[in-house]
């Protein structure tokens, strides 16, 4: 029985962190390693993972190795020390590494032009790593402010268009996590990704919202569908993502 629980713990730990850019082509691995060798620090953080906090790593060296029993995939390793002085020498997923770009922490995978979803907006650099992780005041490059994260790891952020007569018109961005999974043939493929923009009007006094338009983007940023909705006078359910949006817009 103890072995079964141990196996279950290992499996839960494994699936809690979705691999995106953990397995790379040789060219990708070379590009990432060369970039890391020119960086002094990097932040490791999977915002979609349970109870994981930001970890600032001082880089001493970086290298890549071929994945065991694979002829085409490689992993990138970082050797250095974390914020607590502990030695680090392990492989990292580039989707969850963040580097300093003009005072802003940017996803390494995106910065290198690789397809991935870091499941968090960009955030300020530096930060106090000893404090608990928060998303407050995190704003992405398009001006969307973080509001909430759903159980599946989707990030919801908003930008206000205008406010008139108690109604606030906003765009809501739902960023969908991009995951790397194995298909039926055992080959690694990408699943998910992309984002959805929804235009809605919130009535702060009546605690209702109207959805007017929805635009769906794929992981490459291309529009795949655009619809006029016209869903009126929807009630805001307590504890829902919409409740978090309402609180952010109407109560702050």
mmCIF file of C-alpha atoms in Angstrom:
data_model
loop_
_atom_site.group_PDB
_atom_site.id
_atom_site.type_symbol
_atom_site.label_atom_id
_atom_site.label_comp_id
_atom_site.label_asym_id
_atom_site.label_seq_id
_atom_site.Cartn_x
_atom_site.Cartn_y
_atom_site.Cartn_z
ATOM 1 C CA UNK A 1 0.000 0.000 0.000
ATOM 2 C CA UNK A 2 2.855 2.386 0.813
ATOM 3 C CA UNK A 3 4.323 1.782 -2.648
ATOM 4 C CA UNK A 4 0.980 2.656 -4.235
ATOM 5 C CA UNK A 5 0.772 5.957 -2.345
ATOM 6 C CA UNK A 6 4.379 6.743 -3.243
ATOM 7 C CA UNK A 7 3.633 6.108 -6.914
ATOM 8 C CA UNK A 8 0.520 8.286 -6.759
ATOM 9 C CA UNK A 9 2.526 11.096 -5.153
ATOM 10 C CA UNK A 10 5.133 10.900 -7.894
ATOM 11 C CA UNK A 11 2.455 10.940 -10.596
ATOM 12 C CA UNK A 12 0.652 13.922 -9.057
ATOM 13 C CA UNK A 13 3.939 15.799 -8.733
ATOM 14 C CA UNK A 14 4.743 15.040 -12.352
ATOM 15 C CA UNK A 15 1.457 16.181 -13.863
ATOM 16 C CA UNK A 16 1.196 19.312 -11.680
ATOM 17 C CA UNK A 17 3.739 21.006 -13.911
ATOM 18 C CA UNK A 18 2.903 20.904 -17.599
ATOM 19 C CA UNK A 19 6.003 20.480 -19.790
ATOM 20 C CA UNK A 20 6.119 22.922 -22.682
ATOM 21 C CA UNK A 21 9.747 23.712 -23.481
ATOM 22 C CA UNK A 22 11.424 21.069 -21.375
ATOM 23 C CA UNK A 23 12.262 18.925 -24.412
ATOM 24 C CA UNK A 24 13.930 20.948 -27.184
ATOM 25 C CA UNK A 25 15.485 20.462 -30.574
ATOM 26 C CA UNK A 26 19.268 20.673 -30.744
ATOM 27 C CA UNK A 27 19.073 24.121 -32.337
ATOM 28 C CA UNK A 28 16.706 25.404 -29.642
ATOM 29 C CA UNK A 29 18.935 23.997 -26.904
ATOM 30 C CA UNK A 30 22.013 25.706 -28.377
ATOM 31 C CA UNK A 31 20.191 29.054 -28.631
ATOM 32 C CA UNK A 32 18.892 28.854 -25.053
ATOM 33 C CA UNK A 33 22.244 27.805 -23.610
ATOM 34 C CA UNK A 34 24.089 30.626 -25.380
ATOM 35 C CA UNK A 35 21.539 33.125 -24.071
ATOM 36 C CA UNK A 36 21.755 31.876 -20.478
ATOM 37 C CA UNK A 37 25.550 32.039 -20.488
ATOM 38 C CA UNK A 38 25.229 35.807 -20.959
ATOM 39 C CA UNK A 39 22.750 36.231 -18.091
ATOM 40 C CA UNK A 40 23.704 36.661 -14.456
ATOM 41 C CA UNK A 41 20.320 35.789 -12.945
ATOM 42 C CA UNK A 42 17.137 34.003 -13.925
ATOM 43 C CA UNK A 43 13.793 33.501 -12.176
ATOM 44 C CA UNK A 44 12.267 30.035 -12.157
ATOM 45 C CA UNK A 45 8.501 30.124 -11.639
ATOM 46 C CA UNK A 46 5.577 28.069 -12.897
ATOM 47 C CA UNK A 47 2.581 30.262 -12.059
ATOM 48 C CA UNK A 48 0.131 27.463 -12.977
ATOM 49 C CA UNK A 49 1.689 25.008 -10.541
ATOM 50 C CA UNK A 50 0.373 24.398 -7.062
ATOM 51 C CA UNK A 51 2.202 26.268 -4.273
ATOM 52 C CA UNK A 52 5.251 27.037 -6.396
ATOM 53 C CA UNK A 53 7.011 30.291 -5.594
ATOM 54 C CA UNK A 54 9.398 32.410 -7.607
ATOM 55 C CA UNK A 55 13.015 31.321 -7.241
ATOM 56 C CA UNK A 56 15.862 33.643 -8.188
ATOM 57 C CA UNK A 57 18.871 31.701 -9.501
ATOM 58 C CA UNK A 58 22.368 33.098 -9.918
ATOM 59 C CA UNK A 59 23.767 31.483 -13.078
ATOM 60 C CA UNK A 60 27.327 30.161 -13.038
ATOM 61 C CA UNK A 61 27.067 28.104 -16.206
ATOM 62 C CA UNK A 62 24.576 26.520 -18.584
ATOM 63 C CA UNK A 63 24.718 23.449 -20.806
ATOM 64 C CA UNK A 64 22.472 21.040 -22.685
ATOM 65 C CA UNK A 65 22.204 17.238 -22.788
ATOM 66 C CA UNK A 66 20.387 14.786 -24.996
ATOM 67 C CA UNK A 67 17.253 13.315 -23.429
ATOM 68 C CA UNK A 68 17.814 9.693 -22.455
ATOM 69 C CA UNK A 69 16.424 7.215 -25.000
ATOM 70 C CA UNK A 70 15.702 10.014 -27.464
ATOM 71 C CA UNK A 71 17.388 10.784 -30.767
ATOM 72 C CA UNK A 72 15.863 14.216 -31.289
ATOM 73 C CA UNK A 73 15.253 15.985 -27.985
ATOM 74 C CA UNK A 74 17.554 17.852 -25.598
ATOM 75 C CA UNK A 75 17.236 19.534 -22.209
ATOM 76 C CA UNK A 76 18.841 22.745 -21.007
ATOM 77 C CA UNK A 77 20.572 22.716 -17.617
ATOM 78 C CA UNK A 78 21.511 25.580 -15.317
ATOM 79 C CA UNK A 79 24.283 25.342 -12.764
ATOM 80 C CA UNK A 80 24.369 27.955 -10.031
ATOM 81 C CA UNK A 81 22.799 28.912 -6.684
ATOM 82 C CA UNK A 82 19.234 29.756 -5.743
ATOM 83 C CA UNK A 83 18.078 32.635 -3.567
ATOM 84 C CA UNK A 84 18.733 30.583 -0.411
ATOM 85 C CA UNK A 85 22.310 29.769 -1.387
ATOM 86 C CA UNK A 86 21.490 26.176 -2.350
ATOM 87 C CA UNK A 87 23.376 24.696 -5.284
ATOM 88 C CA UNK A 88 21.316 24.206 -8.442
ATOM 89 C CA UNK A 89 22.242 21.839 -11.249
ATOM 90 C CA UNK A 90 19.148 20.717 -13.108
ATOM 91 C CA UNK A 91 17.159 20.895 -16.323
ATOM 92 C CA UNK A 92 14.534 23.619 -16.692
ATOM 93 C CA UNK A 93 11.460 24.219 -18.832
ATOM 94 C CA UNK A 94 12.083 27.484 -20.713
ATOM 95 C CA UNK A 95 8.377 28.364 -20.471
ATOM 96 C CA UNK A 96 8.857 28.848 -16.718
ATOM 97 C CA UNK A 97 12.138 30.746 -16.743
ATOM 98 C CA UNK A 98 12.039 34.549 -16.695
ATOM 99 C CA UNK A 99 14.887 36.943 -17.491
ATOM 100 C CA UNK A 100 15.400 40.632 -16.789
ATOM 101 C CA UNK A 101 14.521 42.846 -19.746
ATOM 102 C CA UNK A 102 14.727 46.525 -18.828
ATOM 103 C CA UNK A 103 13.342 45.938 -15.346
ATOM 104 C CA UNK A 104 10.598 43.546 -16.484
ATOM 105 C CA UNK A 105 10.666 39.765 -15.978
ATOM 106 C CA UNK A 106 9.964 38.186 -19.378
ATOM 107 C CA UNK A 107 9.398 34.513 -20.187
ATOM 108 C CA UNK A 108 12.611 33.091 -21.657
ATOM 109 C CA UNK A 109 10.774 30.863 -24.114
ATOM 110 C CA UNK A 110 8.835 33.795 -25.540
ATOM 111 C CA UNK A 111 11.924 35.994 -25.543
ATOM 112 C CA UNK A 112 13.735 33.436 -27.685
ATOM 113 C CA UNK A 113 10.822 33.216 -30.112
ATOM 114 C CA UNK A 114 9.661 29.741 -29.068
ATOM 115 C CA UNK A 115 5.979 28.857 -28.833
ATOM 116 C CA UNK A 116 4.824 28.579 -25.227
ATOM 117 C CA UNK A 117 2.494 29.964 -22.567
ATOM 118 C CA UNK A 118 4.145 31.013 -19.277
ATOM 119 C CA UNK A 119 0.650 31.202 -17.700
ATOM 120 C CA UNK A 120 1.434 34.560 -16.115
ATOM 121 C CA UNK A 121 1.668 38.160 -17.282
ATOM 122 C CA UNK A 122 5.083 39.801 -17.210
ATOM 123 C CA UNK A 123 6.028 41.104 -13.769
ATOM 124 C CA UNK A 124 8.427 43.619 -12.303
ATOM 125 C CA UNK A 125 12.085 42.836 -11.667
ATOM 126 C CA UNK A 126 13.385 42.648 -9.013
ATOM 127 C CA UNK A 127 10.895 41.272 -6.494
ATOM 128 C CA UNK A 128 10.932 40.191 -2.854
ATOM 129 C CA UNK A 129 11.270 36.439 -3.181
ATOM 130 C CA UNK A 130 10.657 35.862 0.541
ATOM 131 C CA UNK A 131 7.088 37.118 0.277
ATOM 132 C CA UNK A 132 4.215 34.931 -0.841
ATOM 133 C CA UNK A 133 3.489 34.969 -4.553
ATOM 134 C CA UNK A 134 0.881 37.478 -5.664
ATOM 135 C CA UNK A 135 -0.283 38.759 -9.007
ATOM 136 C CA UNK A 136 -1.325 42.214 -7.779
ATOM 137 C CA UNK A 137 -0.548 44.981 -10.259
ATOM 138 C CA UNK A 138 0.872 42.471 -12.771
ATOM 139 C CA UNK A 139 0.207 43.893 -16.233
ATOM 140 C CA UNK A 140 1.079 42.290 -19.550
ATOM 141 C CA UNK A 141 2.653 43.981 -22.550
ATOM 142 C CA UNK A 142 -0.797 44.851 -23.993
ATOM 143 C CA UNK A 143 -1.913 46.636 -20.828
ATOM 144 C CA UNK A 144 -4.155 43.868 -19.454
ATOM 145 C CA UNK A 145 -4.125 43.700 -15.651
ATOM 146 C CA UNK A 146 -4.216 40.303 -13.942
ATOM 147 C CA UNK A 147 -7.498 39.461 -12.173
ATOM 148 C CA UNK A 148 -7.780 35.734 -11.554
ATOM 149 C CA UNK A 149 -6.569 32.229 -12.375
ATOM 150 C CA UNK A 150 -8.953 29.294 -12.881
ATOM 151 C CA UNK A 151 -8.362 25.733 -11.710
ATOM 152 C CA UNK A 152 -7.133 24.647 -15.152
ATOM 153 C CA UNK A 153 -4.413 27.301 -15.100
ATOM 154 C CA UNK A 154 -6.145 29.807 -17.389
ATOM 155 C CA UNK A 155 -5.231 33.416 -16.638
ATOM 156 C CA UNK A 156 -7.885 36.149 -16.715
ATOM 157 C CA UNK A 157 -6.890 39.797 -17.099
ATOM 158 C CA UNK A 158 -8.794 42.968 -17.982
ATOM 159 C CA UNK A 159 -8.430 46.364 -19.586
ATOM 160 C CA UNK A 160 -11.031 49.140 -19.195
ATOM 161 C CA UNK A 161 -12.331 50.810 -22.337
ATOM 162 C CA UNK A 162 -14.642 53.407 -20.770
ATOM 163 C CA UNK A 163 -17.109 54.057 -17.957
ATOM 164 C CA UNK A 164 -20.487 55.753 -18.499
ATOM 165 C CA UNK A 165 -23.506 56.097 -16.197
ATOM 166 C CA UNK A 166 -22.490 53.269 -13.865
ATOM 167 C CA UNK A 167 -21.597 50.885 -16.694
ATOM 168 C CA UNK A 168 -17.978 49.908 -17.281
ATOM 169 C CA UNK A 169 -17.012 48.543 -20.695
ATOM 170 C CA UNK A 170 -14.018 46.191 -20.610
ATOM 171 C CA UNK A 171 -12.050 43.636 -22.578
ATOM 172 C CA UNK A 172 -11.350 40.391 -20.730
ATOM 173 C CA UNK A 173 -8.406 38.278 -21.864
ATOM 174 C CA UNK A 174 -8.492 34.553 -21.085
ATOM 175 C CA UNK A 175 -5.003 33.141 -21.667
ATOM 176 C CA UNK A 176 -5.152 29.365 -22.124
ATOM 177 C CA UNK A 177 -2.183 27.231 -20.995
ATOM 178 C CA UNK A 178 -0.160 25.542 -23.732
ATOM 179 C CA UNK A 179 0.870 22.023 -22.800
ATOM 180 C CA UNK A 180 3.127 19.404 -24.319
ATOM 181 C CA UNK A 181 1.580 15.943 -24.220
ATOM 182 C CA UNK A 182 2.257 12.538 -25.724
ATOM 183 C CA UNK A 183 -0.133 11.393 -28.433
ATOM 184 C CA UNK A 184 -1.239 7.815 -29.021
ATOM 185 C CA UNK A 185 2.022 7.116 -30.871
ATOM 186 C CA UNK A 186 4.131 8.365 -27.979
ATOM 187 C CA UNK A 187 5.204 11.517 -29.827
ATOM 188 C CA UNK A 188 5.351 14.838 -27.994
ATOM 189 C CA UNK A 189 2.794 17.294 -29.374
ATOM 190 C CA UNK A 190 1.501 20.680 -28.237
ATOM 191 C CA UNK A 191 -2.059 21.099 -27.009
ATOM 192 C CA UNK A 192 -4.027 24.210 -26.040
ATOM 193 C CA UNK A 193 -2.504 27.659 -26.029
ATOM 194 C CA UNK A 194 -3.899 30.845 -27.489
ATOM 195 C CA UNK A 195 -6.281 33.261 -25.828
ATOM 196 C CA UNK A 196 -9.821 34.608 -25.975
ATOM 197 C CA UNK A 197 -10.799 38.292 -25.865
ATOM 198 C CA UNK A 198 -14.315 39.047 -24.645
ATOM 199 C CA UNK A 199 -15.903 42.494 -24.770
ATOM 200 C CA UNK A 200 -18.429 43.023 -21.996
ATOM 201 C CA UNK A 201 -20.279 45.691 -20.045
ATOM 202 C CA UNK A 202 -20.491 45.474 -16.255
ATOM 203 C CA UNK A 203 -23.321 47.141 -14.366
ATOM 204 C CA UNK A 204 -21.713 47.750 -10.974
ATOM 205 C CA UNK A 205 -24.952 48.813 -9.258
ATOM 206 C CA UNK A 206 -27.036 45.798 -10.332
ATOM 207 C CA UNK A 207 -24.119 43.309 -10.258
ATOM 208 C CA UNK A 208 -24.863 42.183 -13.817
ATOM 209 C CA UNK A 209 -22.854 41.877 -17.001
ATOM 210 C CA UNK A 210 -23.547 41.791 -20.723
ATOM 211 C CA UNK A 211 -21.325 39.981 -23.230
ATOM 212 C CA UNK A 212 -21.187 41.686 -26.611
ATOM 213 C CA UNK A 213 -18.318 40.165 -28.556
ATOM 214 C CA UNK A 214 -15.819 37.309 -28.405
ATOM 215 C CA UNK A 215 -12.633 36.856 -30.446
ATOM 216 C CA UNK A 216 -10.670 33.591 -30.302
ATOM 217 C CA UNK A 217 -6.931 33.448 -31.088
ATOM 218 C CA UNK A 218 -4.771 30.372 -31.607
ATOM 219 C CA UNK A 219 -1.335 29.855 -30.030
ATOM 220 C CA UNK A 220 0.286 31.773 -32.920
ATOM 221 C CA UNK A 221 -1.840 34.854 -32.291
ATOM 222 C CA UNK A 222 -4.047 34.397 -35.352
ATOM 223 C CA UNK A 223 -7.809 35.012 -35.149
ATOM 224 C CA UNK A 224 -9.668 31.733 -35.663
ATOM 225 C CA UNK A 225 -13.187 32.883 -34.762
ATOM 226 C CA UNK A 226 -15.045 36.117 -34.021
ATOM 227 C CA UNK A 227 -18.655 36.290 -32.825
ATOM 228 C CA UNK A 228 -21.191 38.925 -31.793
ATOM 229 C CA UNK A 229 -22.780 37.484 -28.661
ATOM 230 C CA UNK A 230 -25.519 39.699 -27.233
ATOM 231 C CA UNK A 231 -25.911 37.910 -23.898
ATOM 232 C CA UNK A 232 -27.663 40.419 -21.606
ATOM 233 C CA UNK A 233 -28.175 40.956 -17.862
ATOM 234 C CA UNK A 234 -26.209 37.971 -16.589
ATOM 235 C CA UNK A 235 -26.019 37.679 -12.816
ATOM 236 C CA UNK A 236 -22.574 37.540 -11.202
ATOM 237 C CA UNK A 237 -22.132 34.261 -9.324
ATOM 238 C CA UNK A 238 -20.218 34.563 -6.019
ATOM 239 C CA UNK A 239 -16.829 32.832 -6.063
ATOM 240 C CA UNK A 240 -16.658 32.719 -9.859
ATOM 241 C CA UNK A 241 -14.048 34.254 -12.164
ATOM 242 C CA UNK A 242 -16.668 36.835 -13.118
ATOM 243 C CA UNK A 243 -17.015 37.733 -9.434
ATOM 244 C CA UNK A 244 -13.279 38.419 -9.285
ATOM 245 C CA UNK A 245 -13.558 40.615 -12.395
ATOM 246 C CA UNK A 246 -16.492 42.495 -10.852
ATOM 247 C CA UNK A 247 -14.578 43.089 -7.614
ATOM 248 C CA UNK A 248 -11.546 44.344 -9.545
ATOM 249 C CA UNK A 249 -13.593 46.735 -11.687
ATOM 250 C CA UNK A 250 -16.316 47.915 -9.330
ATOM 251 C CA UNK A 251 -14.950 47.651 -5.787
ATOM 252 C CA UNK A 252 -11.379 48.931 -6.101
#
